[in-house]
Coordinates of C-alpha atoms in Angstrom, one line a residue:
Chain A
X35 CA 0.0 0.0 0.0
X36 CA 3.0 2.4 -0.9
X37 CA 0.6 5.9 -2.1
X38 CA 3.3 8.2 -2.7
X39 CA 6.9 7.3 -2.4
X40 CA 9.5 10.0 -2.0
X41 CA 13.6 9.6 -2.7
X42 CA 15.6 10.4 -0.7
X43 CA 13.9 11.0 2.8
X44 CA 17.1 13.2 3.7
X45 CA 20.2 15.1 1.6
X46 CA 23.1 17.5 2.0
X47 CA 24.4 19.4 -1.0
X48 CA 26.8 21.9 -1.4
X49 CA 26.0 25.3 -3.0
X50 CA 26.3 25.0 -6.7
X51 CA 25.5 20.7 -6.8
X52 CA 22.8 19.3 -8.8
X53 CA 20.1 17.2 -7.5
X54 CA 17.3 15.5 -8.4
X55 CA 14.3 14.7 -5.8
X56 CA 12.1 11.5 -7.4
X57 CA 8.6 10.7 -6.5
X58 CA 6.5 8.1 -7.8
X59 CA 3.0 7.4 -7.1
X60 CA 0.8 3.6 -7.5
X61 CA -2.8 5.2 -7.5
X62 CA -3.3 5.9 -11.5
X63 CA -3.7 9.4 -10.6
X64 CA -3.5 11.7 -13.1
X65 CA -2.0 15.2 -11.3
X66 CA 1.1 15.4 -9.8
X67 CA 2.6 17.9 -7.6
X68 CA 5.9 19.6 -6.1
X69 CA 5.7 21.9 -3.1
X70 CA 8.0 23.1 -0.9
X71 CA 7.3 24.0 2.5
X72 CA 9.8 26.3 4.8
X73 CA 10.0 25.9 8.6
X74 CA 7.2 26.9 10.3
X75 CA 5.7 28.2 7.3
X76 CA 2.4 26.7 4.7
X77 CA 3.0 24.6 1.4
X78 CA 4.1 26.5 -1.7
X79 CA 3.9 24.8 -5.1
X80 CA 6.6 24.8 -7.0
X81 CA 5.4 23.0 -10.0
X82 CA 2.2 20.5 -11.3
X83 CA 1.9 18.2 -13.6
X84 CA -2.3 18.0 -15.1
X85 CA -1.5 14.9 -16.8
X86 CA 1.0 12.9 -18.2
X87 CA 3.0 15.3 -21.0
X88 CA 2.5 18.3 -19.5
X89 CA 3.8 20.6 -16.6
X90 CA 2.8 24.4 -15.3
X91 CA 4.6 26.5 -13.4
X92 CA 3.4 27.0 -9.9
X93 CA 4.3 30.4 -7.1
X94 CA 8.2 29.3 -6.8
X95 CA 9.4 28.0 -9.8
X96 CA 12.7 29.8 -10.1
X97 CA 15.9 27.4 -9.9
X98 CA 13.9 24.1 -10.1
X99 CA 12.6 21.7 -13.5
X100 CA 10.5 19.0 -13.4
X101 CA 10.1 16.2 -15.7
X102 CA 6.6 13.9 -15.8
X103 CA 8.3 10.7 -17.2
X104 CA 5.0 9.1 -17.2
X105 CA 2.0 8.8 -15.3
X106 CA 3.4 7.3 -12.2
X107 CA 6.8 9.5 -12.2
X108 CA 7.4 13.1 -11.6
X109 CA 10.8 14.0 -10.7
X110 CA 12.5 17.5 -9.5
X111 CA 15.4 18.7 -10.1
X112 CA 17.6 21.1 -8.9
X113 CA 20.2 22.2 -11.2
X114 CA 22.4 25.2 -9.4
X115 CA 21.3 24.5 -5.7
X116 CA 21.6 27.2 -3.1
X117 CA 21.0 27.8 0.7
X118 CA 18.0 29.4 -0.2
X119 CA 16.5 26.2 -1.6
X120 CA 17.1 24.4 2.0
X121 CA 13.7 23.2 2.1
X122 CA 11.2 20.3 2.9
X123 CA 10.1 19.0 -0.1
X124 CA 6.8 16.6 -0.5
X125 CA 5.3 15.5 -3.8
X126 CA 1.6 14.9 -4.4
X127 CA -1.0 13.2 -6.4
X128 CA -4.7 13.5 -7.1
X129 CA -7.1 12.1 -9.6
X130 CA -9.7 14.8 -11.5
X131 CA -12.7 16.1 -9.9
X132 CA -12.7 18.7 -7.1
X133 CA -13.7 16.7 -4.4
X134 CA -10.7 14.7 -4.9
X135 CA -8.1 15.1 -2.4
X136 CA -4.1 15.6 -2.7
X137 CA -2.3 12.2 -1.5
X138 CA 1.1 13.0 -0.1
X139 CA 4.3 11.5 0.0
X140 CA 6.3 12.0 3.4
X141 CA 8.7 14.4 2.3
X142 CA 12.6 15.2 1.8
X143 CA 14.8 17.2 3.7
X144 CA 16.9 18.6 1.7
X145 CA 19.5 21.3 3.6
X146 CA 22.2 23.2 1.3
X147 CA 25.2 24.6 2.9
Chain B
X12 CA -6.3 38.1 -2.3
X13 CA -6.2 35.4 -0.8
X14 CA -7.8 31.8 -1.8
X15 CA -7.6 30.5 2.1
X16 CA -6.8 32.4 5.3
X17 CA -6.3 30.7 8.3
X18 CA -6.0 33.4 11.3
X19 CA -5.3 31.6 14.1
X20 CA -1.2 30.5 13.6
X21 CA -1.0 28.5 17.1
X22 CA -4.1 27.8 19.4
X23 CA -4.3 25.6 23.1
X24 CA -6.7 23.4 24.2
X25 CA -6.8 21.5 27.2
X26 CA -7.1 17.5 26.7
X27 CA -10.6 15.9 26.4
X28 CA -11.6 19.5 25.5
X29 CA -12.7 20.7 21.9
X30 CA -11.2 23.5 19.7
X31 CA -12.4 25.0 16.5
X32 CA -9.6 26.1 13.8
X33 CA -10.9 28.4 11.5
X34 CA -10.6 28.4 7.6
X35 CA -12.5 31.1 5.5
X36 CA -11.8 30.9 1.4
X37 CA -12.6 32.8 -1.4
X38 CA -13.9 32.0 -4.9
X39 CA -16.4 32.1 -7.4
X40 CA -17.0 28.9 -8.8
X41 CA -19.8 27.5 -7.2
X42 CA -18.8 24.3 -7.1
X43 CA -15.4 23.4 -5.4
X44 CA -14.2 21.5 -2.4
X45 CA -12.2 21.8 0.9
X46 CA -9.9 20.0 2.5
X47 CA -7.7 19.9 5.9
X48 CA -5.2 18.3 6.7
X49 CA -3.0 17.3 9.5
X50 CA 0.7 17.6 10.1
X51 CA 2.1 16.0 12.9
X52 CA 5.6 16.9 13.8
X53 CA 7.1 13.9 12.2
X54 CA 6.2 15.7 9.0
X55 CA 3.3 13.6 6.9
X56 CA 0.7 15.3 6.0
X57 CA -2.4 13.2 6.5
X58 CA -5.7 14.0 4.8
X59 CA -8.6 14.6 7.4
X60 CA -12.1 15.9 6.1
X61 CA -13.5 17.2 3.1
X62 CA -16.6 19.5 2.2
X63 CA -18.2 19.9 -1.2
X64 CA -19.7 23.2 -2.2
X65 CA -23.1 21.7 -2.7
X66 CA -23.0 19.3 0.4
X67 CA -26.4 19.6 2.4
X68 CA -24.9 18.7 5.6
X69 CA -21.9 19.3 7.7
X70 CA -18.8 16.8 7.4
X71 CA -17.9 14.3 10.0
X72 CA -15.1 11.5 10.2
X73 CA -14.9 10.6 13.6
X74 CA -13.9 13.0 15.9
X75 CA -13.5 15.7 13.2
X76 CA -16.0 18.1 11.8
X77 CA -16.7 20.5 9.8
X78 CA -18.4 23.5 10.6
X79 CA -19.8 24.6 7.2
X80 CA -21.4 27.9 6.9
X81 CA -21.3 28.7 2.6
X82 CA -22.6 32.1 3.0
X83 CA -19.6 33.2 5.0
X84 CA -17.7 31.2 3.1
X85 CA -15.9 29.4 6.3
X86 CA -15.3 26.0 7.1
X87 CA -14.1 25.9 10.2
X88 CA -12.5 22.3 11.2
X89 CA -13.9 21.4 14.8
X90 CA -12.2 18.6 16.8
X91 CA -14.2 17.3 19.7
X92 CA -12.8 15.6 22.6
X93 CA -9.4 16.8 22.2
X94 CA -6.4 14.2 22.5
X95 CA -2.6 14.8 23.1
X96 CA -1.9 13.2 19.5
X97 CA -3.8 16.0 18.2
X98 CA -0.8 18.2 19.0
X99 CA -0.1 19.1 15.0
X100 CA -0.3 21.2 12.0
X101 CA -3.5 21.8 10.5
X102 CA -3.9 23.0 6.6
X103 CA -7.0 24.1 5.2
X104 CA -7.3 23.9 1.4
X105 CA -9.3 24.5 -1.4
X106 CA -10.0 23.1 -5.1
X107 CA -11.8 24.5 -7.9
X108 CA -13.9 22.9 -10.2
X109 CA -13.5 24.9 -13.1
X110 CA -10.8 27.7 -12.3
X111 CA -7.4 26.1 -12.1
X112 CA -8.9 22.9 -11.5
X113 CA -5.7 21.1 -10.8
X114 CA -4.6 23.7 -8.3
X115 CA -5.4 23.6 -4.6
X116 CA -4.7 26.4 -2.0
X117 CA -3.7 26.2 1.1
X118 CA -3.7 28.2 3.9
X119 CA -1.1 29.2 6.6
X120 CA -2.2 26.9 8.9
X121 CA -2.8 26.8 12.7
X122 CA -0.4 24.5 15.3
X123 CA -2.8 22.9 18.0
X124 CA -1.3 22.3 21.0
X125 CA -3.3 20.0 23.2
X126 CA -2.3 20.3 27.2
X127 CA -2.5 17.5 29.6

């Protein structure tokens, strides 16, 4: 009964490193989802995926891409990283309809010194 | 402006009490849904209760409800019988049927602290 499986749970990276966070989801949802969320603070999407093929920007895109490889996989990926990007980072899925919730994965730490 | 406000950031309540955490939104689609959520501090978040714009009644699951009031356009998540594993995060959110309809918002949230 996996849901939403995040990789890594935890990362260091140096300023300047690349990284890529993976998520994969077993619930044939179509939408997929990359937040971040700072301590203390709310959820802040970063990018979504509608459906397989295609991707949209979400409020903090800026130094992050995204890749939907198919309709279980949507990856994140941090080409330049900074301290600034030191964040938790949780990936979601939902199937259509509004009275659908979000399903989360359980996050990765990701701290950049 | 924004889609949810929560305006409580941190509220007590004494065990086998209940609390209210409130949750207005804003739209104009008339049909949409809301959400909250739970965040404990080990991080998940885990999916609590959901309302539907053109739900008759008020949501329950359990010990959580949903105080519903459309006109005021609040839904105010009330836990009854307060327990120390309550002690969490709570996110309201909101999805659109027909306005970003892959979107949701979320709000600030609240951090619950239940006292022994």
């Amino acid at each position: 009964n996996a849901g939403v499986t995040q990789t890594p749970k935890f990362q260091v990276l140096k300023t300047g490193q690349s990284m890529t966070l993976q998520c994969a989801q077993d619930m044939n949802h179509n939408s997929m989802y990359w937040y971040r969320q700072d301590p203390g603070m709310g959820l802040r999407l970063i990018y979504y995926s509608a459906s397989e093929g295609t991707t949209d920007k979400g409020e903090v895109p800026n130094g992050y891409n995204v890749s939907r490889l198919n309709k279980r996989e949507f990856s994140l990926r941090l080409e330049s990283a900074a301290p600034s990007q030191t964040s938790v980072y949780f990936c979601a899925s939902s199937t259509q309809g509004y009275n659908q919730p979000q399903h989360f994965g359980d996050g990765t730490r990701l701290s950049i010194l | 402006a924004q889609k949810i406000t929560q305006t409580q950031p941190g509220m007590f309540v004494q065990e086998k009490e209940a609390v209210t955490l409130d949750c207005t939104y804003d739209t104009s689609d008339p049909s949409y849904g809301l959400f909250w959520y739970k965040q404990p501090s080990s991080g998940e978040m885990i999916f609590l209760i959901y309302q539907g714009s053109y739900d008759q009644q008020n949501a329950t699951e359990g010990r959580y409800s949903l105080n519903f009031q459309k006109a005021r356009k609040s839904a105010n998540l009330v836990i009854s019988a307060s327990q120390l594993g309550d002690s969490a995060m709570y996110f309201c959110a909101m999805r659109e049927a027909a306005y970003n309809f892959n979107k949701f918002y979320f709000g600030s949230g609240t951090k619950l602290n239940v006292k022994p």
